JSON list of C-alpha atoms in Angstrom, two decimals:
[
{"chain": "D", "resi": 384, "resn": "MET", "atom": "CA", "xyz": [45.69, -126.23, -141.14]},
{"chain": "D", "resi": 385, "resn": "LEU", "atom": "CA", "xyz": [47.09, -129.13, -140.08]},
{"chain": "D", "resi": 386, "resn": "VAL", "atom": "CA", "xyz": [45.03, -132.21, -140.49]},
{"chain": "D", "resi": 387, "resn": "PRO", "atom": "CA", "xyz": [45.73, -135.07, -138.19]},
{"chain": "D", "resi": 388, "resn": "SER", "atom": "CA", "xyz": [45.61, -138.70, -139.54]},
{"chain": "D", "resi": 389, "resn": "ARG", "atom": "CA", "xyz": [43.06, -141.31, -138.45]},
{"chain": "D", "resi": 390, "resn": "ARG", "atom": "CA", "xyz": [45.39, -143.07, -136.76]},
{"chain": "D", "resi": 391, "resn": "ARG", "atom": "CA", "xyz": [46.36, -139.87, -134.55]},
{"chain": "D", "resi": 392, "resn": "LEU", "atom": "CA", "xyz": [42.79, -139.41, -133.98]},
{"chain": "D", "resi": 393, "resn": "ARG", "atom": "CA", "xyz": [42.10, -142.57, -132.83]},
{"chain": "D", "resi": 394, "resn": "ILE", "atom": "CA", "xyz": [45.07, -142.50, -130.30]},
{"chain": "D", "resi": 395, "resn": "GLU", "atom": "CA", "xyz": [43.40, -138.92, -129.15]},
{"chain": "D", "resi": 396, "resn": "VAL", "atom": "CA", "xyz": [40.09, -140.57, -128.65]},
{"chain": "D", "resi": 397, "resn": "TRP", "atom": "CA", "xyz": [41.48, -143.43, -126.29]},
{"chain": "D", "resi": 398, "resn": "ILE", "atom": "CA", "xyz": [43.31, -140.74, -124.29]},
{"chain": "D", "resi": 399, "resn": "VAL", "atom": "CA", "xyz": [40.45, -138.77, -123.98]},
{"chain": "D", "resi": 400, "resn": "LEU", "atom": "CA", "xyz": [38.01, -141.68, -123.25]},
{"chain": "D", "resi": 401, "resn": "GLY", "atom": "CA", "xyz": [40.78, -143.26, -120.65]},
{"chain": "D", "resi": 402, "resn": "LEU", "atom": "CA", "xyz": [40.88, -139.90, -118.84]},
{"chain": "D", "resi": 403, "resn": "SER", "atom": "CA", "xyz": [37.06, -139.52, -118.82]},
{"chain": "D", "resi": 404, "resn": "LEU", "atom": "CA", "xyz": [34.07, -141.53, -119.16]},
{"chain": "D", "resi": 405, "resn": "GLY", "atom": "CA", "xyz": [35.74, -144.64, -121.00]},
{"chain": "D", "resi": 406, "resn": "GLN", "atom": "CA", "xyz": [37.49, -145.13, -117.69]},
{"chain": "D", "resi": 407, "resn": "SER", "atom": "CA", "xyz": [34.06, -144.58, -115.62]},
{"chain": "D", "resi": 408, "resn": "ALA", "atom": "CA", "xyz": [32.50, -147.44, -117.98]},
{"chain": "D", "resi": 409, "resn": "VAL", "atom": "CA", "xyz": [35.37, -149.72, -117.48]},
{"chain": "D", "resi": 410, "resn": "TYR", "atom": "CA", "xyz": [34.66, -149.29, -113.36]},
{"chain": "D", "resi": 411, "resn": "SER", "atom": "CA", "xyz": [31.18, -149.58, -113.80]},
{"chain": "D", "resi": 412, "resn": "VAL", "atom": "CA", "xyz": [31.33, -152.95, -115.26]},
{"chain": "D", "resi": 413, "resn": "VAL", "atom": "CA", "xyz": [33.36, -154.00, -112.86]},
{"chain": "D", "resi": 414, "resn": "GLN", "atom": "CA", "xyz": [31.27, -152.60, -109.97]},
{"chain": "D", "resi": 415, "resn": "LEU", "atom": "CA", "xyz": [28.26, -154.20, -111.61]},
{"chain": "D", "resi": 416, "resn": "LEU", "atom": "CA", "xyz": [29.85, -157.44, -111.46]},
{"chain": "D", "resi": 417, "resn": "ASP", "atom": "CA", "xyz": [30.88, -157.04, -107.89]},
{"chain": "D", "resi": 418, "resn": "LYS", "atom": "CA", "xyz": [27.25, -156.15, -106.80]},
{"chain": "D", "resi": 419, "resn": "LEU", "atom": "CA", "xyz": [26.01, -159.16, -109.16]},
{"chain": "D", "resi": 420, "resn": "THR", "atom": "CA", "xyz": [28.04, -161.54, -107.09]},
{"chain": "D", "resi": 421, "resn": "ARG", "atom": "CA", "xyz": [27.39, -160.15, -103.78]},
{"chain": "D", "resi": 422, "resn": "ALA", "atom": "CA", "xyz": [23.64, -160.30, -103.59]},
{"chain": "D", "resi": 423, "resn": "PRO", "atom": "CA", "xyz": [20.56, -160.00, -105.93]},
{"chain": "D", "resi": 424, "resn": "LEU", "atom": "CA", "xyz": [20.86, -156.59, -108.00]},
{"chain": "D", "resi": 425, "resn": "ALA", "atom": "CA", "xyz": [17.75, -155.34, -105.89]},
{"chain": "D", "resi": 426, "resn": "GLU", "atom": "CA", "xyz": [19.22, -155.32, -102.80]},
{"chain": "D", "resi": 427, "resn": "GLY", "atom": "CA", "xyz": [22.14, -153.22, -104.18]},
{"chain": "D", "resi": 428, "resn": "THR", "atom": "CA", "xyz": [22.63, -149.57, -103.80]},
{"chain": "D", "resi": 429, "resn": "SER", "atom": "CA", "xyz": [24.30, -146.76, -106.06]},
{"chain": "D", "resi": 430, "resn": "THR", "atom": "CA", "xyz": [25.41, -143.65, -104.25]},
{"chain": "D", "resi": 431, "resn": "LEU", "atom": "CA", "xyz": [25.92, -140.64, -106.62]},
{"chain": "D", "resi": 432, "resn": "ASN", "atom": "CA", "xyz": [27.25, -137.83, -104.44]},
{"chain": "D", "resi": 433, "resn": "ARG", "atom": "CA", "xyz": [29.43, -139.06, -101.43]},
{"chain": "D", "resi": 434, "resn": "SER", "atom": "CA", "xyz": [30.62, -137.40, -98.53]},
{"chain": "D", "resi": 435, "resn": "GLN", "atom": "CA", "xyz": [34.58, -137.93, -98.87]},
{"chain": "D", "resi": 436, "resn": "SER", "atom": "CA", "xyz": [35.26, -136.47, -94.93]},
{"chain": "D", "resi": 437, "resn": "SER", "atom": "CA", "xyz": [33.88, -136.09, -91.71]},
{"chain": "D", "resi": 438, "resn": "ARG", "atom": "CA", "xyz": [35.08, -132.92, -91.46]},
{"chain": "D", "resi": 439, "resn": "GLU", "atom": "CA", "xyz": [32.91, -130.12, -93.25]},
{"chain": "D", "resi": 440, "resn": "TYR", "atom": "CA", "xyz": [35.57, -128.04, -94.81]},
{"chain": "D", "resi": 441, "resn": "PHE", "atom": "CA", "xyz": [37.63, -131.01, -95.80]},
{"chain": "D", "resi": 442, "resn": "ASP", "atom": "CA", "xyz": [34.62, -132.50, -97.49]},
{"chain": "D", "resi": 443, "resn": "LEU", "atom": "CA", "xyz": [33.79, -129.29, -99.25]},
{"chain": "D", "resi": 444, "resn": "THR", "atom": "CA", "xyz": [37.44, -129.10, -100.61]},
{"chain": "D", "resi": 445, "resn": "TYR", "atom": "CA", "xyz": [37.12, -132.72, -102.00]},
{"chain": "D", "resi": 446, "resn": "GLN", "atom": "CA", "xyz": [34.01, -132.03, -103.49]},
{"chain": "D", "resi": 447, "resn": "LEU", "atom": "CA", "xyz": [35.10, -128.93, -105.44]},
{"chain": "D", "resi": 448, "resn": "LEU", "atom": "CA", "xyz": [38.33, -130.69, -106.27]},
{"chain": "D", "resi": 449, "resn": "ASP", "atom": "CA", "xyz": [36.52, -133.55, -107.81]},
{"chain": "D", "resi": 450, "resn": "ILE", "atom": "CA", "xyz": [34.30, -130.95, -109.95]},
{"chain": "D", "resi": 451, "resn": "VAL", "atom": "CA", "xyz": [37.28, -128.93, -111.01]},
{"chain": "D", "resi": 452, "resn": "PHE", "atom": "CA", "xyz": [39.37, -131.90, -112.33]},
{"chain": "D", "resi": 453, "resn": "ALA", "atom": "CA", "xyz": [36.44, -133.46, -113.68]},
{"chain": "D", "resi": 454, "resn": "LEU", "atom": "CA", "xyz": [36.26, -130.74, -116.40]},
{"chain": "D", "resi": 455, "resn": "VAL", "atom": "CA", "xyz": [39.77, -131.11, -117.31]},
{"chain": "D", "resi": 456, "resn": "PRO", "atom": "CA", "xyz": [39.02, -133.55, -120.02]},
{"chain": "D", "resi": 457, "resn": "VAL", "atom": "CA", "xyz": [36.70, -131.43, -121.39]},
{"chain": "D", "resi": 458, "resn": "MET", "atom": "CA", "xyz": [39.35, -128.64, -121.81]},
{"chain": "D", "resi": 459, "resn": "LEU", "atom": "CA", "xyz": [41.29, -131.23, -123.39]},
{"chain": "D", "resi": 460, "resn": "VAL", "atom": "CA", "xyz": [38.69, -132.14, -125.82]},
{"chain": "D", "resi": 461, "resn": "ILE", "atom": "CA", "xyz": [38.11, -128.22, -126.53]},
{"chain": "D", "resi": 462, "resn": "TYR", "atom": "CA", "xyz": [41.89, -128.05, -127.16]},
{"chain": "D", "resi": 463, "resn": "PHE", "atom": "CA", "xyz": [41.89, -130.92, -129.79]},
{"chain": "D", "resi": 464, "resn": "LEU", "atom": "CA", "xyz": [38.87, -129.50, -131.09]},
{"chain": "D", "resi": 465, "resn": "THR", "atom": "CA", "xyz": [40.33, -125.98, -132.01]},
{"chain": "D", "resi": 466, "resn": "GLU", "atom": "CA", "xyz": [41.76, -125.72, -135.63]},
{"chain": "D", "resi": 467, "resn": "HIS", "atom": "CA", "xyz": [45.35, -125.06, -135.35]},
{"chain": "D", "resi": 468, "resn": "ARG", "atom": "CA", "xyz": [46.64, -122.66, -137.90]},
{"chain": "D", "resi": 469, "resn": "PRO", "atom": "CA", "xyz": [50.05, -121.36, -138.71]},
{"chain": "D", "resi": 470, "resn": "ALA", "atom": "CA", "xyz": [51.22, -118.43, -135.91]},
{"chain": "D", "resi": 471, "resn": "GLY", "atom": "CA", "xyz": [49.25, -115.28, -136.49]},
{"chain": "D", "resi": 472, "resn": "GLU", "atom": "CA", "xyz": [46.25, -116.91, -138.29]},
{"chain": "D", "resi": 473, "resn": "PRO", "atom": "CA", "xyz": [43.26, -117.47, -135.79]},
{"chain": "D", "resi": 474, "resn": "GLY", "atom": "CA", "xyz": [41.97, -120.90, -135.28]},
{"chain": "D", "resi": 475, "resn": "ALA", "atom": "CA", "xyz": [37.84, -121.72, -135.71]},
{"chain": "D", "resi": 476, "resn": "SER", "atom": "CA", "xyz": [36.73, -121.90, -132.03]},
{"chain": "D", "resi": 477, "resn": "ALA", "atom": "CA", "xyz": [35.78, -125.32, -130.47]},
{"chain": "D", "resi": 478, "resn": "PHE", "atom": "CA", "xyz": [33.12, -123.94, -128.66]},
{"chain": "D", "resi": 479, "resn": "ARG", "atom": "CA", "xyz": [31.16, -122.41, -131.68]},
{"chain": "D", "resi": 480, "resn": "LYS", "atom": "CA", "xyz": [31.65, -125.81, -133.66]},
{"chain": "D", "resi": 481, "resn": "LEU", "atom": "CA", "xyz": [30.13, -127.63, -130.88]},
{"chain": "D", "resi": 482, "resn": "GLY", "atom": "CA", "xyz": [27.67, -125.07, -130.01]},
{"chain": "D", "resi": 483, "resn": "PHE", "atom": "CA", "xyz": [28.85, -124.71, -126.69]},
{"chain": "D", "resi": 484, "resn": "ASN", "atom": "CA", "xyz": [28.40, -120.87, -125.93]},
{"chain": "D", "resi": 485, "resn": "PHE", "atom": "CA", "xyz": [25.89, -118.59, -125.51]},
{"chain": "D", "resi": 486, "resn": "ALA", "atom": "CA", "xyz": [24.85, -117.29, -128.93]},
{"chain": "D", "resi": 487, "resn": "ARG", "atom": "CA", "xyz": [21.23, -118.25, -128.41]},
{"chain": "D", "resi": 488, "resn": "PRO", "atom": "CA", "xyz": [20.54, -118.38, -124.57]},
{"chain": "D", "resi": 489, "resn": "GLY", "atom": "CA", "xyz": [16.59, -118.28, -124.90]},
{"chain": "D", "resi": 490, "resn": "LYS", "atom": "CA", "xyz": [16.09, -120.74, -127.43]},
{"chain": "D", "resi": 491, "resn": "ASP", "atom": "CA", "xyz": [18.85, -122.99, -125.67]},
{"chain": "D", "resi": 492, "resn": "LEU", "atom": "CA", "xyz": [16.78, -122.87, -122.53]},
{"chain": "D", "resi": 493, "resn": "LEU", "atom": "CA", "xyz": [13.79, -123.71, -123.89]},
{"chain": "D", "resi": 494, "resn": "GLN", "atom": "CA", "xyz": [14.94, -126.59, -125.61]},
{"chain": "D", "resi": 495, "resn": "GLY", "atom": "CA", "xyz": [17.04, -127.69, -122.54]},
{"chain": "D", "resi": 496, "resn": "LEU", "atom": "CA", "xyz": [13.48, -127.39, -120.68]},
{"chain": "D", "resi": 497, "resn": "GLY", "atom": "CA", "xyz": [11.77, -129.44, -123.08]},
{"chain": "D", "resi": 498, "resn": "LEU", "atom": "CA", "xyz": [14.20, -132.07, -123.29]},
{"chain": "D", "resi": 499, "resn": "ALA", "atom": "CA", "xyz": [14.42, -132.18, -119.58]},
{"chain": "D", "resi": 500, "resn": "ALA", "atom": "CA", "xyz": [10.63, -133.05, -119.48]},
{"chain": "D", "resi": 501, "resn": "LEU", "atom": "CA", "xyz": [11.16, -135.39, -122.17]},
{"chain": "D", "resi": 502, "resn": "ILE", "atom": "CA", "xyz": [13.65, -137.45, -120.64]},
{"chain": "D", "resi": 503, "resn": "GLY", "atom": "CA", "xyz": [12.85, -137.18, -116.86]},
{"chain": "D", "resi": 504, "resn": "ILE", "atom": "CA", "xyz": [9.16, -138.32, -116.74]},
{"chain": "D", "resi": 505, "resn": "PRO", "atom": "CA", "xyz": [9.93, -141.56, -118.45]},
{"chain": "D", "resi": 506, "resn": "SER", "atom": "CA", "xyz": [13.07, -142.05, -116.74]},
{"chain": "D", "resi": 507, "resn": "LEU", "atom": "CA", "xyz": [10.98, -142.26, -113.20]},
{"chain": "D", "resi": 508, "resn": "GLY", "atom": "CA", "xyz": [8.58, -144.82, -114.64]},
{"chain": "D", "resi": 509, "resn": "LEU", "atom": "CA", "xyz": [11.56, -146.83, -116.25]},
{"chain": "D", "resi": 510, "resn": "TYR", "atom": "CA", "xyz": [13.53, -146.50, -112.67]},
{"chain": "D", "resi": 511, "resn": "ALA", "atom": "CA", "xyz": [10.27, -147.96, -110.71]},
{"chain": "D", "resi": 512, "resn": "ALA", "atom": "CA", "xyz": [9.89, -150.73, -113.38]},
{"chain": "D", "resi": 513, "resn": "GLY", "atom": "CA", "xyz": [13.53, -151.63, -113.15]},
{"chain": "D", "resi": 514, "resn": "ARG", "atom": "CA", "xyz": [13.28, -151.76, -109.21]},
{"chain": "D", "resi": 515, "resn": "ALA", "atom": "CA", "xyz": [9.93, -153.82, -109.44]},
{"chain": "D", "resi": 516, "resn": "LEU", "atom": "CA", "xyz": [11.87, -156.46, -111.95]},
{"chain": "D", "resi": 517, "resn": "GLY", "atom": "CA", "xyz": [14.92, -156.62, -109.75]},
{"chain": "D", "resi": 518, "resn": "ILE", "atom": "CA", "xyz": [17.25, -155.26, -112.45]},
{"chain": "D", "resi": 519, "resn": "THR", "atom": "CA", "xyz": [18.09, -151.85, -110.97]},
{"chain": "D", "resi": 520, "resn": "THR", "atom": "CA", "xyz": [19.76, -151.03, -107.60]},
{"chain": "D", "resi": 521, "resn": "ALA", "atom": "CA", "xyz": [18.28, -148.46, -105.28]},
{"chain": "D", "resi": 522, "resn": "ILE", "atom": "CA", "xyz": [19.86, -145.00, -106.48]},
{"chain": "D", "resi": 523, "resn": "ILE", "atom": "CA", "xyz": [20.51, -142.49, -103.56]},
{"chain": "D", "resi": 524, "resn": "PRO", "atom": "CA", "xyz": [21.25, -139.28, -105.51]},
{"chain": "D", "resi": 525, "resn": "SER", "atom": "CA", "xyz": [22.82, -137.33, -102.49]},
{"chain": "D", "resi": 526, "resn": "ALA", "atom": "CA", "xyz": [24.54, -138.60, -99.53]},
{"chain": "D", "resi": 527, "resn": "LEU", "atom": "CA", "xyz": [26.13, -135.53, -98.47]},
{"chain": "D", "resi": 528, "resn": "ASP", "atom": "CA", "xyz": [25.71, -134.11, -94.74]},
{"chain": "D", "resi": 529, "resn": "ALA", "atom": "CA", "xyz": [23.39, -130.79, -94.32]},
{"chain": "D", "resi": 530, "resn": "TYR", "atom": "CA", "xyz": [25.98, -128.21, -94.70]},
{"chain": "D", "resi": 531, "resn": "TRP", "atom": "CA", "xyz": [25.52, -124.54, -95.82]},
{"chain": "D", "resi": 532, "resn": "TRP", "atom": "CA", "xyz": [27.33, -125.78, -98.90]},
{"chain": "D", "resi": 533, "resn": "THR", "atom": "CA", "xyz": [25.52, -128.89, -99.73]},
{"chain": "D", "resi": 534, "resn": "ILE", "atom": "CA", "xyz": [23.06, -127.28, -102.01]},
{"chain": "D", "resi": 535, "resn": "PRO", "atom": "CA", "xyz": [25.24, -125.16, -104.25]},
{"chain": "D", "resi": 536, "resn": "VAL", "atom": "CA", "xyz": [27.65, -128.01, -104.39]},
{"chain": "D", "resi": 537, "resn": "LEU", "atom": "CA", "xyz": [24.98, -130.45, -105.75]},
{"chain": "D", "resi": 538, "resn": "ILE", "atom": "CA", "xyz": [23.95, -128.04, -108.24]},
{"chain": "D", "resi": 539, "resn": "LEU", "atom": "CA", "xyz": [27.79, -127.66, -109.35]},
{"chain": "D", "resi": 540, "resn": "SER", "atom": "CA", "xyz": [28.21, -131.28, -109.57]},
{"chain": "D", "resi": 541, "resn": "ALA", "atom": "CA", "xyz": [24.96, -131.63, -111.73]},
{"chain": "D", "resi": 542, "resn": "VAL", "atom": "CA", "xyz": [26.43, -128.93, -114.00]},
{"chain": "D", "resi": 543, "resn": "ARG", "atom": "CA", "xyz": [29.63, -130.76, -114.17]},
{"chain": "D", "resi": 544, "resn": "HIS", "atom": "CA", "xyz": [27.78, -133.83, -115.01]},
{"chain": "D", "resi": 545, "resn": "GLY", "atom": "CA", "xyz": [25.85, -132.20, -117.92]},
{"chain": "D", "resi": 546, "resn": "ILE", "atom": "CA", "xyz": [29.20, -130.57, -119.36]},
{"chain": "D", "resi": 547, "resn": "VAL", "atom": "CA", "xyz": [31.39, -133.76, -119.26]},
{"chain": "D", "resi": 548, "resn": "GLU", "atom": "CA", "xyz": [28.73, -136.12, -120.77]},
{"chain": "D", "resi": 549, "resn": "GLU", "atom": "CA", "xyz": [27.10, -133.91, -123.37]},
{"chain": "D", "resi": 550, "resn": "VAL", "atom": "CA", "xyz": [30.65, -132.32, -124.79]},
{"chain": "D", "resi": 551, "resn": "ILE", "atom": "CA", "xyz": [32.42, -135.61, -124.65]},
{"chain": "D", "resi": 552, "resn": "VAL", "atom": "CA", "xyz": [29.94, -138.22, -125.45]},
{"chain": "D", "resi": 553, "resn": "VAL", "atom": "CA", "xyz": [28.03, -136.21, -127.81]},
{"chain": "D", "resi": 554, "resn": "GLY", "atom": "CA", "xyz": [29.96, -133.47, -129.37]},
{"chain": "D", "resi": 555, "resn": "TYR", "atom": "CA", "xyz": [33.55, -134.71, -129.54]},
{"chain": "D", "resi": 556, "resn": "LEU", "atom": "CA", "xyz": [32.81, -138.24, -129.97]},
{"chain": "D", "resi": 557, "resn": "LEU", "atom": "CA", "xyz": [30.37, -137.95, -133.11]},
{"chain": "D", "resi": 558, "resn": "ASP", "atom": "CA", "xyz": [32.84, -135.56, -134.63]},
{"chain": "D", "resi": 559, "resn": "ARG", "atom": "CA", "xyz": [35.57, -138.05, -134.12]},
{"chain": "D", "resi": 560, "resn": "LEU", "atom": "CA", "xyz": [33.85, -141.03, -135.30]},
{"chain": "D", "resi": 561, "resn": "GLY", "atom": "CA", "xyz": [32.67, -138.94, -138.46]},
{"chain": "D", "resi": 562, "resn": "LYS", "atom": "CA", "xyz": [36.23, -138.60, -139.33]},
{"chain": "D", "resi": 563, "resn": "PHE", "atom": "CA", "xyz": [36.84, -142.09, -138.87]},
{"chain": "D", "resi": 564, "resn": "GLY", "atom": "CA", "xyz": [34.35, -142.48, -141.79]},
{"chain": "D", "resi": 565, "resn": "TRP", "atom": "CA", "xyz": [31.32, -143.95, -139.16]},
{"chain": "D", "resi": 566, "resn": "SER", "atom": "CA", "xyz": [27.72, -143.61, -140.65]},
{"chain": "D", "resi": 567, "resn": "MET", "atom": "CA", "xyz": [25.79, -141.32, -138.49]},
{"chain": "D", "resi": 568, "resn": "PRO", "atom": "CA", "xyz": [23.53, -144.22, -137.39]},
{"chain": "D", "resi": 569, "resn": "LEU", "atom": "CA", "xyz": [26.34, -146.25, -136.52]},
{"chain": "D", "resi": 570, "resn": "ALA", "atom": "CA", "xyz": [27.91, -143.09, -134.44]},
{"chain": "D", "resi": 571, "resn": "ILE", "atom": "CA", "xyz": [24.86, -142.36, -132.55]},
{"chain": "D", "resi": 572, "resn": "PHE", "atom": "CA", "xyz": [24.74, -146.06, -131.49]},
{"chain": "D", "resi": 573, "resn": "ALA", "atom": "CA", "xyz": [28.58, -145.96, -130.18]},
{"chain": "D", "resi": 574, "resn": "SER", "atom": "CA", "xyz": [27.85, -142.99, -128.40]},
{"chain": "D", "resi": 575, "resn": "SER", "atom": "CA", "xyz": [24.46, -144.27, -126.65]},
{"chain": "D", "resi": 576, "resn": "MET", "atom": "CA", "xyz": [26.36, -147.28, -125.72]},
{"chain": "D", "resi": 577, "resn": "LEU", "atom": "CA", "xyz": [29.11, -145.59, -124.23]},
{"chain": "D", "resi": 578, "resn": "ARG", "atom": "CA", "xyz": [26.75, -143.33, -122.36]},
{"chain": "D", "resi": 579, "resn": "GLY", "atom": "CA", "xyz": [24.45, -146.52, -120.73]},
{"chain": "D", "resi": 580, "resn": "SER", "atom": "CA", "xyz": [27.72, -148.55, -120.03]},
{"chain": "D", "resi": 581, "resn": "TYR", "atom": "CA", "xyz": [29.29, -146.00, -117.34]},
{"chain": "D", "resi": 582, "resn": "HIS", "atom": "CA", "xyz": [25.66, -146.07, -115.98]},
{"chain": "D", "resi": 583, "resn": "LEU", "atom": "CA", "xyz": [25.84, -150.15, -115.42]},
{"chain": "D", "resi": 584, "resn": "TYR", "atom": "CA", "xyz": [26.95, -149.60, -111.93]},
{"chain": "D", "resi": 585, "resn": "GLN", "atom": "CA", "xyz": [23.12, -148.56, -111.16]},
{"chain": "D", "resi": 586, "resn": "GLY", "atom": "CA", "xyz": [21.71, -151.65, -112.85]},
{"chain": "D", "resi": 587, "resn": "PHE", "atom": "CA", "xyz": [20.47, -152.76, -116.13]},
{"chain": "D", "resi": 588, "resn": "GLY", "atom": "CA", "xyz": [17.50, -150.23, -115.78]},
{"chain": "D", "resi": 589, "resn": "PRO", "atom": "CA", "xyz": [19.88, -147.43, -115.71]},
{"chain": "D", "resi": 590, "resn": "PHE", "atom": "CA", "xyz": [21.70, -148.69, -118.52]},
{"chain": "D", "resi": 591, "resn": "ILE", "atom": "CA", "xyz": [18.90, -149.13, -121.05]},
{"chain": "D", "resi": 592, "resn": "GLY", "atom": "CA", "xyz": [17.43, -145.55, -119.97]},
{"chain": "D", "resi": 593, "resn": "ASN", "atom": "CA", "xyz": [20.66, -143.79, -120.40]},
{"chain": "D", "resi": 594, "resn": "ALA", "atom": "CA", "xyz": [21.35, -145.65, -123.72]},
{"chain": "D", "resi": 595, "resn": "VAL", "atom": "CA", "xyz": [17.85, -144.34, -124.88]},
{"chain": "D", "resi": 596, "resn": "MET", "atom": "CA", "xyz": [18.73, -140.89, -123.46]},
{"chain": "D", "resi": 597, "resn": "GLY", "atom": "CA", "xyz": [21.92, -141.13, -125.65]},
{"chain": "D", "resi": 598, "resn": "VAL", "atom": "CA", "xyz": [20.37, -141.78, -128.93]},
{"chain": "D", "resi": 599, "resn": "VAL", "atom": "CA", "xyz": [17.90, -138.85, -128.48]},
{"chain": "D", "resi": 600, "resn": "PHE", "atom": "CA", "xyz": [20.33, -136.41, -127.39]},
{"chain": "D", "resi": 601, "resn": "ALA", "atom": "CA", "xyz": [22.61, -137.32, -130.44]},
{"chain": "D", "resi": 602, "resn": "TRP", "atom": "CA", "xyz": [20.09, -137.51, -132.83]},
{"chain": "D", "resi": 603, "resn": "ILE", "atom": "CA", "xyz": [18.85, -133.73, -131.69]},
{"chain": "D", "resi": 604, "resn": "TYR", "atom": "CA", "xyz": [22.67, -132.76, -132.06]},
{"chain": "D", "resi": 605, "resn": "THR", "atom": "CA", "xyz": [22.88, -133.90, -135.65]},
{"chain": "D", "resi": 606, "resn": "LYS", "atom": "CA", "xyz": [20.11, -131.51, -136.14]},
{"chain": "D", "resi": 607, "resn": "THR", "atom": "CA", "xyz": [21.16, -128.62, -134.16]},
{"chain": "D", "resi": 608, "resn": "ARG", "atom": "CA", "xyz": [24.69, -128.90, -134.09]},
{"chain": "D", "resi": 609, "resn": "ARG", "atom": "CA", "xyz": [24.52, -127.33, -130.53]},
{"chain": "D", "resi": 610, "resn": "VAL", "atom": "CA", "xyz": [25.65, -129.25, -127.29]},
{"chain": "D", "resi": 611, "resn": "MET", "atom": "CA", "xyz": [24.21, -126.29, -124.86]},
{"chain": "D", "resi": 612, "resn": "PRO", "atom": "CA", "xyz": [20.80, -127.24, -124.67]},
{"chain": "D", "resi": 613, "resn": "LEU", "atom": "CA", "xyz": [21.57, -131.12, -124.20]},
{"chain": "D", "resi": 614, "resn": "VAL", "atom": "CA", "xyz": [24.14, -129.54, -121.32]},
{"chain": "D", "resi": 615, "resn": "ILE", "atom": "CA", "xyz": [21.06, -127.53, -119.66]},
{"chain": "D", "resi": 616, "resn": "ALA", "atom": "CA", "xyz": [18.83, -130.54, -120.05]},
{"chain": "D", "resi": 617, "resn": "HIS", "atom": "CA", "xyz": [20.99, -132.85, -118.62]},
{"chain": "D", "resi": 618, "resn": "ALA", "atom": "CA", "xyz": [22.17, -130.14, -115.69]},
{"chain": "D", "resi": 619, "resn": "LEU", "atom": "CA", "xyz": [18.48, -129.76, -115.02]},
{"chain": "D", "resi": 620, "resn": "LEU", "atom": "CA", "xyz": [17.65, -133.56, -114.68]},
{"chain": "D", "resi": 621, "resn": "ASP", "atom": "CA", "xyz": [20.46, -134.05, -112.30]},
{"chain": "D", "resi": 622, "resn": "ILE", "atom": "CA", "xyz": [19.71, -130.93, -110.34]},
{"chain": "D", "resi": 623, "resn": "VAL", "atom": "CA", "xyz": [16.08, -131.96, -109.65]},
{"chain": "D", "resi": 624, "resn": "ALA", "atom": "CA", "xyz": [17.51, -135.49, -108.62]},
{"chain": "D", "resi": 625, "resn": "PHE", "atom": "CA", "xyz": [20.28, -134.29, -106.36]},
{"chain": "D", "resi": 626, "resn": "VAL", "atom": "CA", "xyz": [18.67, -131.26, -104.69]},
{"chain": "D", "resi": 627, "resn": "GLY", "atom": "CA", "xyz": [15.38, -132.96, -104.50]},
{"chain": "D", "resi": 628, "resn": "PHE", "atom": "CA", "xyz": [16.63, -135.99, -102.92]},
{"chain": "D", "resi": 629, "resn": "SER", "atom": "CA", "xyz": [18.66, -133.68, -100.35]},
{"chain": "D", "resi": 630, "resn": "LEU", "atom": "CA", "xyz": [15.73, -131.88, -99.35]},
{"chain": "D", "resi": 631, "resn": "PHE", "atom": "CA", "xyz": [12.79, -133.91, -99.37]},
{"chain": "D", "resi": 632, "resn": "GLY", "atom": "CA", "xyz": [14.56, -137.72, -99.61]},
{"chain": "D", "resi": 633, "resn": "LYS", "atom": "CA", "xyz": [14.08, -138.41, -95.97]},
{"chain": "D", "resi": 634, "resn": "ALA", "atom": "CA", "xyz": [10.53, -136.65, -95.70]},
{"chain": "D", "resi": 635, "resn": "ILE", "atom": "CA", "xyz": [9.22, -139.32, -98.24]},
{"chain": "D", "resi": 636, "resn": "GLY", "atom": "CA", "xyz": [10.87, -142.18, -97.01]},
{"chain": "D", "resi": 637, "resn": "LEU", "atom": "CA", "xyz": [13.90, -142.22, -98.84]},
{"chain": "D", "resi": 638, "resn": "GLY", "atom": "CA", "xyz": [17.66, -142.66, -97.98]}
]
């Protein structure tokens, strides 16, 4: 098996983050500065799922393309984490290495449900506190028009976010930072700060909340070596937010 040098791995990490969540973090900081220099942060809004065309099937096409292409960096990560051996010798599966498979569906689902409850309920309180303190924008989970495909697309979007964030920011990043010689607490801190930073466009409250979530998720991953429960928990949280807002937001005076 060929072992890449630390320099090569550093370049690899910068490429992966530059194509995915590192890029999102840079845009998020710029968007935050834009909102801060326009008006008080409490008067700003952050829309998570936007309509991209007034024409129904073009909007659907754009939404699906966004979801598919957002998963390309995940496939790049899977490729990098797969152990490449001489021709004829099978390499170790990156899916198994990350625990991103269906080896234990029942246990992963139960852990995912528990994590979603652990993170979701306090997040509502943190959002309310952030709004009251004026450090969080009004968050609109979905601004899609009501079509037959709206709910399925929102569910796919939620699953996409769960896969991209947990595979890259937890599974991949902790693996690579460990190979750089970073201590586990420092690697967890870096992972959680990255997670918080690409949510900064929503305000400082979501930055804090997602950073704490990042610490919890990364710590659990170090104990289980499975990213699947994290993906399930993250997807469930987003499904409840996206679909719940789409179905009931206007009825309860939101949006």
